[in-house]
CSV table of C-alpha atoms in Angstrom, one decimal:
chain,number,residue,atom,x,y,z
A,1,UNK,CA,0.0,0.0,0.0
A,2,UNK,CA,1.5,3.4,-0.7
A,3,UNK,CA,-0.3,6.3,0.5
A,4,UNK,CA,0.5,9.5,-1.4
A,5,UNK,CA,0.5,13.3,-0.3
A,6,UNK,CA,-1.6,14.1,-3.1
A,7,UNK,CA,-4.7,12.6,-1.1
A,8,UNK,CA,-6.7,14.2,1.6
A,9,UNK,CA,-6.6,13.4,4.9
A,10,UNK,CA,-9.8,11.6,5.0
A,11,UNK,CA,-9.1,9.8,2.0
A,12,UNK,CA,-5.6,8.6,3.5
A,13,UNK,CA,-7.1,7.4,7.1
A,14,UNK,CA,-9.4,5.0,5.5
A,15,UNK,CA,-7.1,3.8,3.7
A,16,UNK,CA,-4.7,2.8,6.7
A,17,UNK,CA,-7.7,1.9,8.7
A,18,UNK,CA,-9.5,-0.7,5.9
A,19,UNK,CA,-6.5,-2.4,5.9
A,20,UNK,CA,-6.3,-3.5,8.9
A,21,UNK,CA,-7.4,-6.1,10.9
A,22,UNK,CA,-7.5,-8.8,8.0
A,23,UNK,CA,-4.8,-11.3,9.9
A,24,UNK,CA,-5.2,-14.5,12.1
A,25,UNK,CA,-4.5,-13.7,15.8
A,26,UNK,CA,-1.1,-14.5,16.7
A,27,UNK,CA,0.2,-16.4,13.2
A,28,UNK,CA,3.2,-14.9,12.2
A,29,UNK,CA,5.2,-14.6,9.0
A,30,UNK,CA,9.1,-14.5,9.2
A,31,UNK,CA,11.7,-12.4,6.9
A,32,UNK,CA,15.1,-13.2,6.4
A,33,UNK,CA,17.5,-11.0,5.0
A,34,UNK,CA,21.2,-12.9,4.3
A,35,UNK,CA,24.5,-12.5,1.9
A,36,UNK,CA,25.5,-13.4,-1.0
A,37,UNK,CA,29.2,-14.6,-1.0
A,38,UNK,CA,31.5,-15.9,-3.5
A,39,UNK,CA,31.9,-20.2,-2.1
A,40,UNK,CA,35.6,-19.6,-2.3
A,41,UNK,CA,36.7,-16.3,-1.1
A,42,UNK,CA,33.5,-15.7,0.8
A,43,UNK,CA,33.5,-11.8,-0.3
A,44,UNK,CA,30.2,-10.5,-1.2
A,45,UNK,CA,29.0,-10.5,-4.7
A,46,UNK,CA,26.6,-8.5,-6.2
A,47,UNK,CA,24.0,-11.4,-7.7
A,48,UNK,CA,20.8,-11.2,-6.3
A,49,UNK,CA,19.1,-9.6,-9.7
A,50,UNK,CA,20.5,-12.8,-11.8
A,51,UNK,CA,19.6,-15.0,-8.8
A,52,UNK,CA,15.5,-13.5,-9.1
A,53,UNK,CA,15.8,-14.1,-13.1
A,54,UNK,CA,15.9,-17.6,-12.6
A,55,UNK,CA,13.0,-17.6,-10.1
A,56,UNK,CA,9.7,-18.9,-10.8
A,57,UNK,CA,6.5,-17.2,-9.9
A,58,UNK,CA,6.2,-18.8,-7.0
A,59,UNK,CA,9.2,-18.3,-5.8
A,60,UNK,CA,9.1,-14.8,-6.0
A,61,UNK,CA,6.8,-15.2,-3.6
A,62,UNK,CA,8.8,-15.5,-1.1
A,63,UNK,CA,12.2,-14.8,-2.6
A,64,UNK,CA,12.9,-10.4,-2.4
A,65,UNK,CA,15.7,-8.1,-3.5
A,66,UNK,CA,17.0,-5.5,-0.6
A,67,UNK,CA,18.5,-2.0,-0.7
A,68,UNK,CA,21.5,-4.0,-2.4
A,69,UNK,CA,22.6,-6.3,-4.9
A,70,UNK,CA,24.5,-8.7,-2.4
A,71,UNK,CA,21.8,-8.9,-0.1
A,72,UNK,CA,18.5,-11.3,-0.6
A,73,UNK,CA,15.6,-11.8,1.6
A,74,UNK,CA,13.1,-14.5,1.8
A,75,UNK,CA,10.2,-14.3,3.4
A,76,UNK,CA,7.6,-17.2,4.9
A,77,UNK,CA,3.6,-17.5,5.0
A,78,UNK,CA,1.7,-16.6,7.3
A,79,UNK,CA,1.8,-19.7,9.8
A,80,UNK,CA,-0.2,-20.8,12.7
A,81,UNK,CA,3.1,-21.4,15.0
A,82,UNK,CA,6.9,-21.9,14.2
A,83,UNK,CA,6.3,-26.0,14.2
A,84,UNK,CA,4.6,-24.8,10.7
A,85,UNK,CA,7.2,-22.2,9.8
A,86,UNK,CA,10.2,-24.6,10.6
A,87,UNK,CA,9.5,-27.0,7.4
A,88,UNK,CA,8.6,-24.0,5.3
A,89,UNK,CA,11.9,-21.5,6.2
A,90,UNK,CA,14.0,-24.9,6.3
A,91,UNK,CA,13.2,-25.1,2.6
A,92,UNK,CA,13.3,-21.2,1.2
A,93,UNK,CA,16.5,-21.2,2.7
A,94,UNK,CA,17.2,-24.5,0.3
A,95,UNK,CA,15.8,-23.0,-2.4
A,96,UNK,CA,17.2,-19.6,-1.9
A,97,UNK,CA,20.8,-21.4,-2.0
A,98,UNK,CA,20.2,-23.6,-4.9
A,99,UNK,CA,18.9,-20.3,-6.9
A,100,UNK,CA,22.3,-19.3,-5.0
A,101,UNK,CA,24.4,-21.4,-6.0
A,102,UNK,CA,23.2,-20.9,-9.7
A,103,UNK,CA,24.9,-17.8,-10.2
A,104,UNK,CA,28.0,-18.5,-8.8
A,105,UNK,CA,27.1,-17.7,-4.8
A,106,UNK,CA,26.2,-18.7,-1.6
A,107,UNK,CA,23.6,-17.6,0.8
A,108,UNK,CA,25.2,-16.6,4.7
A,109,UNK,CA,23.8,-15.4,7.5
A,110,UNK,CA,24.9,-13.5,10.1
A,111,UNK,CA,24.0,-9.8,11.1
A,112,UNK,CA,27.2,-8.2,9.2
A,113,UNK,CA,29.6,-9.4,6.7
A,114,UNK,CA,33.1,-9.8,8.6
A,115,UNK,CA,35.0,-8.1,6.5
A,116,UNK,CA,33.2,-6.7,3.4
A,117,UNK,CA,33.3,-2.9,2.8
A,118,UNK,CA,29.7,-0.6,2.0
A,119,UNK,CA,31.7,1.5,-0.3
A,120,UNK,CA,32.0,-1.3,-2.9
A,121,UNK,CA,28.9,-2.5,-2.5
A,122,UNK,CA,25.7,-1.6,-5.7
A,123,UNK,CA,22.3,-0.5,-5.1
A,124,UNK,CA,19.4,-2.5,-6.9
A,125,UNK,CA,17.9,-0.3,-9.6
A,126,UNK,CA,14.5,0.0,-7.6
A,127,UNK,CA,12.4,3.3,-7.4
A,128,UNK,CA,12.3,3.3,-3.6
A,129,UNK,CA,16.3,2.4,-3.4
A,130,UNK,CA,17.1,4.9,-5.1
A,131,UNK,CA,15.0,7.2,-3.4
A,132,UNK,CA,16.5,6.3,0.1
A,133,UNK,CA,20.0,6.7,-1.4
A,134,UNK,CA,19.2,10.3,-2.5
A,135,UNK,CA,17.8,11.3,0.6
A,136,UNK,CA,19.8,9.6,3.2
A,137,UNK,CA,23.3,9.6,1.3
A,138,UNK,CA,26.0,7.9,3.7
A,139,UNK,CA,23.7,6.9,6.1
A,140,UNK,CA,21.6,4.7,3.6
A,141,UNK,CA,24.9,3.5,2.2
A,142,UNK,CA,26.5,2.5,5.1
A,143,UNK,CA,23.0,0.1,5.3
A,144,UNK,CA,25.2,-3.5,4.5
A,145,UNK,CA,23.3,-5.1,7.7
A,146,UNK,CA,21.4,-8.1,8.0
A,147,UNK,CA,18.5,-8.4,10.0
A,148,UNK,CA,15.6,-11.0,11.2
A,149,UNK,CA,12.3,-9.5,10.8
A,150,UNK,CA,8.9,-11.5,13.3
A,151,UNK,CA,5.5,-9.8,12.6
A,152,UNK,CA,2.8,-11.1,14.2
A,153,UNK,CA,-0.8,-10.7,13.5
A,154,UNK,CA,-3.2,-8.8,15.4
A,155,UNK,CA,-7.3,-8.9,15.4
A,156,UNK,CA,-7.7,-5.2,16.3
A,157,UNK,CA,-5.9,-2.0,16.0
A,158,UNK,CA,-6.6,-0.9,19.3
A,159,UNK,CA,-4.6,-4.3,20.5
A,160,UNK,CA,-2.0,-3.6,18.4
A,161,UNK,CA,-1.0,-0.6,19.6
A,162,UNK,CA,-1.3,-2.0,23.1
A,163,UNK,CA,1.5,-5.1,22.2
A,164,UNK,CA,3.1,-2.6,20.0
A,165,UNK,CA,3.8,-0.5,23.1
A,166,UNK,CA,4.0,-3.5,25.4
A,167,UNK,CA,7.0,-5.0,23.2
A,168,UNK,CA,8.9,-1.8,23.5
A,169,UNK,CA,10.5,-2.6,26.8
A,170,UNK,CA,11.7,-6.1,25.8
A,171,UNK,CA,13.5,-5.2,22.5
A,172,UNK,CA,16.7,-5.0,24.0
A,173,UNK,CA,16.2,-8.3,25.7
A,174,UNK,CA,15.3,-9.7,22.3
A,175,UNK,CA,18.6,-7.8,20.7
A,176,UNK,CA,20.6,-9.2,23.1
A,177,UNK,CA,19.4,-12.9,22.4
A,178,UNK,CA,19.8,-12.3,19.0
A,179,UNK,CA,23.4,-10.2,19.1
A,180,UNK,CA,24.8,-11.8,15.8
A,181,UNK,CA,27.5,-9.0,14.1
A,182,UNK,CA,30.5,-8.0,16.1
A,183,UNK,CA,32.5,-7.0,12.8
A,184,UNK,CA,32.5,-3.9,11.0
A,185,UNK,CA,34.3,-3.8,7.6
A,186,UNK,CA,37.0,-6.5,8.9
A,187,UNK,CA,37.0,-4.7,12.3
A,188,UNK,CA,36.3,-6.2,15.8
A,189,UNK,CA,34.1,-3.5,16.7
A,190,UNK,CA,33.6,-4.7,20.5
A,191,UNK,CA,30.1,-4.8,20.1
A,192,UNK,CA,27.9,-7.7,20.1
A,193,UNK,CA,25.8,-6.0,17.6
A,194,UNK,CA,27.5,-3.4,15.1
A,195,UNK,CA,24.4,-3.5,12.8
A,196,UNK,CA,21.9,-2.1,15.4
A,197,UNK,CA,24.1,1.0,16.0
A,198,UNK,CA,24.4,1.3,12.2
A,199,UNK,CA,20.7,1.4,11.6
A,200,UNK,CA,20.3,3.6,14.6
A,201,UNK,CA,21.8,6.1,12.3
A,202,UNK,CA,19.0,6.3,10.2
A,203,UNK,CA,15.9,8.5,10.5
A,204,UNK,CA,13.0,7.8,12.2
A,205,UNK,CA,14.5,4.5,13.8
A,206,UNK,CA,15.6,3.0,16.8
A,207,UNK,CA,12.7,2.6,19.8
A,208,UNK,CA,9.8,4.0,19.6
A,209,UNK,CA,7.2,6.7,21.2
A,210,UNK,CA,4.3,4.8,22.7
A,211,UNK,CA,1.2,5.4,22.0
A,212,UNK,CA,-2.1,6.1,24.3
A,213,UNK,CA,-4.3,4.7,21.2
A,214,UNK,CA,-4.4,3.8,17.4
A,215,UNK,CA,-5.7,6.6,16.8
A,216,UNK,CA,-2.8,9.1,17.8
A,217,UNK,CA,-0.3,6.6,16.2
A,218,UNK,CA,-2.6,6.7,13.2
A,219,UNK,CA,-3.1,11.4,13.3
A,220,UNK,CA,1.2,10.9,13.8
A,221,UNK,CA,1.5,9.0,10.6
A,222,UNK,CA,-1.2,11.1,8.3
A,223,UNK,CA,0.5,14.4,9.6
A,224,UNK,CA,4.1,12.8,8.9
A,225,UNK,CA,2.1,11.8,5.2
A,226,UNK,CA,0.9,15.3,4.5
A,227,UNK,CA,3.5,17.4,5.6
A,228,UNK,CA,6.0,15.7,3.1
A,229,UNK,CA,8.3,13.8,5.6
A,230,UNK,CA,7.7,10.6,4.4
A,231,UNK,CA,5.6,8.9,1.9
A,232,UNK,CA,4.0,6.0,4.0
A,233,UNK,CA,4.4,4.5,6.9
A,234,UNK,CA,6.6,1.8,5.7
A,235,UNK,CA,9.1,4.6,5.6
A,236,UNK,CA,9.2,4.5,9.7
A,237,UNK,CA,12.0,2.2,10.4
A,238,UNK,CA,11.4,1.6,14.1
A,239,UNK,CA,12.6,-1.4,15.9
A,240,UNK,CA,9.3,-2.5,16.1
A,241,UNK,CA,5.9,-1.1,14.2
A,242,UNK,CA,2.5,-2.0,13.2
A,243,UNK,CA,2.3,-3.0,9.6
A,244,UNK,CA,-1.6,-2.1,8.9
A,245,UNK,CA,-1.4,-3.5,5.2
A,246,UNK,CA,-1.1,-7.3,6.6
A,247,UNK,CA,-2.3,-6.9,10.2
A,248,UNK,CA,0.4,-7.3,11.8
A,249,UNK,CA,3.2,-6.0,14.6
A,250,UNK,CA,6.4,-6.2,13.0
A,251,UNK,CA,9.5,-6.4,15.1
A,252,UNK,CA,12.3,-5.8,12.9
A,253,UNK,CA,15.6,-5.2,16.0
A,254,UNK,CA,16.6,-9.0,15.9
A,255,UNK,CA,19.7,-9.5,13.8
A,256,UNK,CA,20.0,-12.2,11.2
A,257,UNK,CA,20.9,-15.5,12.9
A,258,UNK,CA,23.0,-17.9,11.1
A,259,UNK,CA,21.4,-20.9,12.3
A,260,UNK,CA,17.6,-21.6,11.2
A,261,UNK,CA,16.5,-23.0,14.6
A,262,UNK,CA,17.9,-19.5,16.2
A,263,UNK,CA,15.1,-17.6,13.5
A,264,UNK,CA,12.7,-20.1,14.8
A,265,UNK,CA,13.3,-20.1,18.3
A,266,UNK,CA,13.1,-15.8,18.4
A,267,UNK,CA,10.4,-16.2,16.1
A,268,UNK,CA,8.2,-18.2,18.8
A,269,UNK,CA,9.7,-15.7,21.6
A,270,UNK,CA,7.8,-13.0,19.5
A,271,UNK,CA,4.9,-14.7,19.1
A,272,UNK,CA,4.4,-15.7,22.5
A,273,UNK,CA,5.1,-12.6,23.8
A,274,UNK,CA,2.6,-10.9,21.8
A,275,UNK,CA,0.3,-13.4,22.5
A,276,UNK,CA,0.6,-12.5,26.4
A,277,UNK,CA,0.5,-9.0,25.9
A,278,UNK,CA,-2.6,-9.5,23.7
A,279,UNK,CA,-4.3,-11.7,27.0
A,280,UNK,CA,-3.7,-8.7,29.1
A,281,UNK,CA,-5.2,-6.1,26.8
A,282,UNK,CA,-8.5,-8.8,26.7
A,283,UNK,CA,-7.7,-8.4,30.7
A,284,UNK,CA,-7.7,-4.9,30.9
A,285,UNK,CA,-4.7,-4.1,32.5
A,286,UNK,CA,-3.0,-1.4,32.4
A,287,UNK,CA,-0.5,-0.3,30.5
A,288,UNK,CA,2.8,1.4,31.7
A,289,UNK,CA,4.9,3.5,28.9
A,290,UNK,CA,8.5,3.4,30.1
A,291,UNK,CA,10.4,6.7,28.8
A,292,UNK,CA,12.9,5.5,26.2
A,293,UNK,CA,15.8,7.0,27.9
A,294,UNK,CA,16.1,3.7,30.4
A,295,UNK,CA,14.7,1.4,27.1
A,296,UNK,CA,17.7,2.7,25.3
A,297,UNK,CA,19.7,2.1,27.9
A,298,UNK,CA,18.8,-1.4,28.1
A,299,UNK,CA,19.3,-1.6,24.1
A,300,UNK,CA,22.9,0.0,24.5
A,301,UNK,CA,23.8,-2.7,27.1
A,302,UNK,CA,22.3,-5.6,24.5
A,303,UNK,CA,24.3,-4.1,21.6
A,304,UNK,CA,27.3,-3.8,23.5
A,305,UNK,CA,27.6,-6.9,26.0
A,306,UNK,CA,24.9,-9.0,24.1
A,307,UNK,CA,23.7,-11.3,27.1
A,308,UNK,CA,26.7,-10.9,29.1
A,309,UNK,CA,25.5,-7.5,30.0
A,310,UNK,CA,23.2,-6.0,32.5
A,311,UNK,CA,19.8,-4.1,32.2
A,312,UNK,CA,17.9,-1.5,34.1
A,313,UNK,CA,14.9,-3.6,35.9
A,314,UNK,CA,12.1,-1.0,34.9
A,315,UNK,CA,10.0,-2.4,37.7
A,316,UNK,CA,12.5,-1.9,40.6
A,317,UNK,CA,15.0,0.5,39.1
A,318,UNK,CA,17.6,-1.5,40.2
A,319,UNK,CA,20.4,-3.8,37.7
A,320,UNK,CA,19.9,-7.5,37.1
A,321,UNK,CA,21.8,-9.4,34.3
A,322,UNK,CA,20.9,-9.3,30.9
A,323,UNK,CA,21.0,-13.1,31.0
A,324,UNK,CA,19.0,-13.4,33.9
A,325,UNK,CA,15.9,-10.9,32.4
A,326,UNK,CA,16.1,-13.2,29.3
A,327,UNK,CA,15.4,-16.2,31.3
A,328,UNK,CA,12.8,-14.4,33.1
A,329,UNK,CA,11.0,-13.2,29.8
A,330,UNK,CA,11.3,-16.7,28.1
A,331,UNK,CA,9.6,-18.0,31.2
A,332,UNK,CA,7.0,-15.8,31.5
A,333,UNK,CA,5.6,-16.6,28.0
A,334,UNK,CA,6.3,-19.9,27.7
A,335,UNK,CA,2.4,-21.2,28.8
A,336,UNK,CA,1.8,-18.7,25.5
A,337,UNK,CA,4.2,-20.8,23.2
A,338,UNK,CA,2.5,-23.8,24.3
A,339,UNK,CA,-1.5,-23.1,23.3
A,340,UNK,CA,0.3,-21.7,20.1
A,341,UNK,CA,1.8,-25.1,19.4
A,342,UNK,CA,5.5,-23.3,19.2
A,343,UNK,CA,7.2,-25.4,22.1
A,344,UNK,CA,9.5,-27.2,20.4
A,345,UNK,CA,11.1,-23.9,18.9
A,346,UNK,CA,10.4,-22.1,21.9
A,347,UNK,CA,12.6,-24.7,24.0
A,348,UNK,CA,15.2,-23.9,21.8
A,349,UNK,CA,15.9,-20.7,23.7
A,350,UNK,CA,17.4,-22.7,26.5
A,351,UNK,CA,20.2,-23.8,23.9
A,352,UNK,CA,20.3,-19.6,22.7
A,353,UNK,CA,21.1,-18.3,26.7
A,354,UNK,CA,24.3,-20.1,26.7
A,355,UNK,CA,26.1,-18.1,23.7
A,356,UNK,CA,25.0,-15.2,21.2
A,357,UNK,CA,26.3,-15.9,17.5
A,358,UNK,CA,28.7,-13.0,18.3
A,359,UNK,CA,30.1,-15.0,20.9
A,360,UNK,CA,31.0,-17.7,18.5
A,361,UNK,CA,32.2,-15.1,15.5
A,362,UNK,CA,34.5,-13.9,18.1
A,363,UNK,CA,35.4,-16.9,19.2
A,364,UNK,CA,36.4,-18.5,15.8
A,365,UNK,CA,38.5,-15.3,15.1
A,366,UNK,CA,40.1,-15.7,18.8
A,367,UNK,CA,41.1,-19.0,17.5
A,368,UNK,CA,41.9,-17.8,13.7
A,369,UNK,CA,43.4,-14.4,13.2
A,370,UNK,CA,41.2,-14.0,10.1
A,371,UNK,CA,38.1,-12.4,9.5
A,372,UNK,CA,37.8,-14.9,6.3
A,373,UNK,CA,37.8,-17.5,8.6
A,374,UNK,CA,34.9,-15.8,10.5
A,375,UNK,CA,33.0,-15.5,7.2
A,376,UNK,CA,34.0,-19.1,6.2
A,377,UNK,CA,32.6,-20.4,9.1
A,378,UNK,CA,29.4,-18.6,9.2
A,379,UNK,CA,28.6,-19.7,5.4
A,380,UNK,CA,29.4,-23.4,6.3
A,381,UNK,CA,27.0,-23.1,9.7
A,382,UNK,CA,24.2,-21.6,7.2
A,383,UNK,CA,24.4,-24.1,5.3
A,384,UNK,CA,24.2,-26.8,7.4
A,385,UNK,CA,21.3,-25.1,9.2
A,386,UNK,CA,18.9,-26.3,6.3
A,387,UNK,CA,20.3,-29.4,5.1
């Protein structure tokens, strides 16, 4: 849906608001976003446009460009619970690599490439690409970052904004499970997640306001529309954001994980947990909107320390570790994962608390001396992920 600012007001709000509320409570749909490398050298290679010739129609389904040519996303159905998505996202990340493999490439998956450089890097030849390049210049081209998107759907906008708000204070929590790019352009960055802070450069990104109801998200976005500042609302690049078109919640903060169970294990966290906050919106209970000064906070911690870290406890203002308020989380929704039919997925988290992927790029490198090695590695994991 693109919403233009040659349309009234009026005429833009019914839009937004007729297309919501046409998804199944609590399925979800799962995007993956990965690299193309060269088998051998495991530098990026600029192939996705020949990769999506040889795609048939229904693979282009599922099977999307990004902002650039080494970049390639795939993205699931809409499933009941990740037991469904495994098979599916097991086998476009087959078929993805087969296209792949085609054209002289690989598919890997990790939130940054080790060692690759943005400078030498093309743009696809897309309308909207080369739209964001013009207006965003270095920050959009700096964008070489991998990410693993969860939306969940939603029955009513009025609940969406209340999970949508309610996610907010455990992004950082989900960042720091997911913490999956420690390299910058063949540079140990001491982060546990370089591409967060590199999208955080971008406009209109990072965590968001909350919101006392859809309706002031909803007078936000149509004054943001009219005055020029953006075009739609797919042009808000928060960490996590209602998606009206499918009727969902997307949260978009999670790096890409090189290891498909790790997608589908964060993928049920996601779910659950807007599953719970949906049962206490049908409770009625109230909602606190924590300033995004201490959520930041929390989301500096996760980017720098991954789970190794510690967070602010928002209900006690007092520090507890990062690990430990992952636990807690996972714990808390757990009874959710299991009317959803996600537990086997979901258990998977208890595997994810003992090490971050950035743990193990770091280790490998530790061990190596070579950011090839770290990209060699990753590729190989990737690939054994699906087969």
């Amino acid at each position: 849906m693109t919403i233009t600012t040659t349309e009234t007001a009026v005429e833009a709000k019914t839009r937004i608001s007729h297309a919501y509320g046409e998804s199944t409570p609590y399925s979800l749909g799962i995007e993956e976003e990965f690299q193309l490398v060269d088998p051998d050298s495991t530098e990026l290679l600029p192939r996705c446009e020949q990769l999506l010739d040889l795609a048939t129609d229904a693979d282009l389904v599922h099977i999307k460009h990004e902002l650039m040519q080494s970049v390639v996303e795939i993205a699931s159905s809409v499933c009941a619970n990740t037991t469904e998505a495994a098979i599916e996202l097991a086998g476009l990340r087959a078929r993805v690599n087969d296209l792949a493999r085609k054209v002289g490439c690989e598919i890997a998956s990790s939130g940054t490439h080790p060692f690759a450089r943005y400078a030498d890097q093309i743009v696809t030849d897309k309308p909207r690409y080369h739209q964001i390049i013009d207006e965003l210049r270095w920050v959009a081209q700096r964008e070489l970052i991998y990410g693993l998107h969860v939306h969940v759907g939603i029955p009513s906008a009025d609940e969406a904004m209340y999970v949508f708000n309610g996610i907010r204070e455990y992004l950082p929590a989900l960042l720091a499970l997911s913490a999956n790019s420690p390299f910058w352009q063949g540079e140990l960055t001491g982060l546990q997640s370089s591409r967060s802070k590199i999208f955080d450069s971008f406009p209109r990104s990072g965590i968001p306001q909350s919101f006392e109801s859809w309706a002031d998200y909803e007078s936000l976005m149509l004054r943001s529309i009219n005055a020029g500042a953006i075009d739609d609302y797919t042009y808000v690049w928060w960490d996590v954001r209602p998606h009206p078109a499918f009727g969902t919640v997307e949260v978009r903060i999670c790096d890409a994980q090189t290891r498909v169970e790790d997608s589908l294990a964060i993928a049920a966290l996601v779910q659950a947990l807007a599953a719970w906050l949906g049962s206490q919106y049908n409770s009625g209970v109230p909602q606190v909107h924590h300033p995004r000064l201490l959520l930041n906070e929390n989301k500096w911690s996760a980017a720098r320390y991954g789970l190794d870290g510690a967070f602010l406890d928002l209900s006690s203002d007092t520090k507890v570790a990062t690990r430990d308020a992952v636990s807690e989380l996972i714990e808390r929704v757990r009874p959710m994962s299991v009317d959803l039919g996600s537990t086997v997925e979901f258990d998977h988290l208890n595997v994810m608390l003992g090490e971050t992927g950035a743990d193990r790029q770091i280790r490998t490198f530790e061990g190596s001396g070579s950011t090839q090695e770290v990209a060699s590695t990753i590729a190989s994991a990737t690939n054994r992920s699906f087969t």
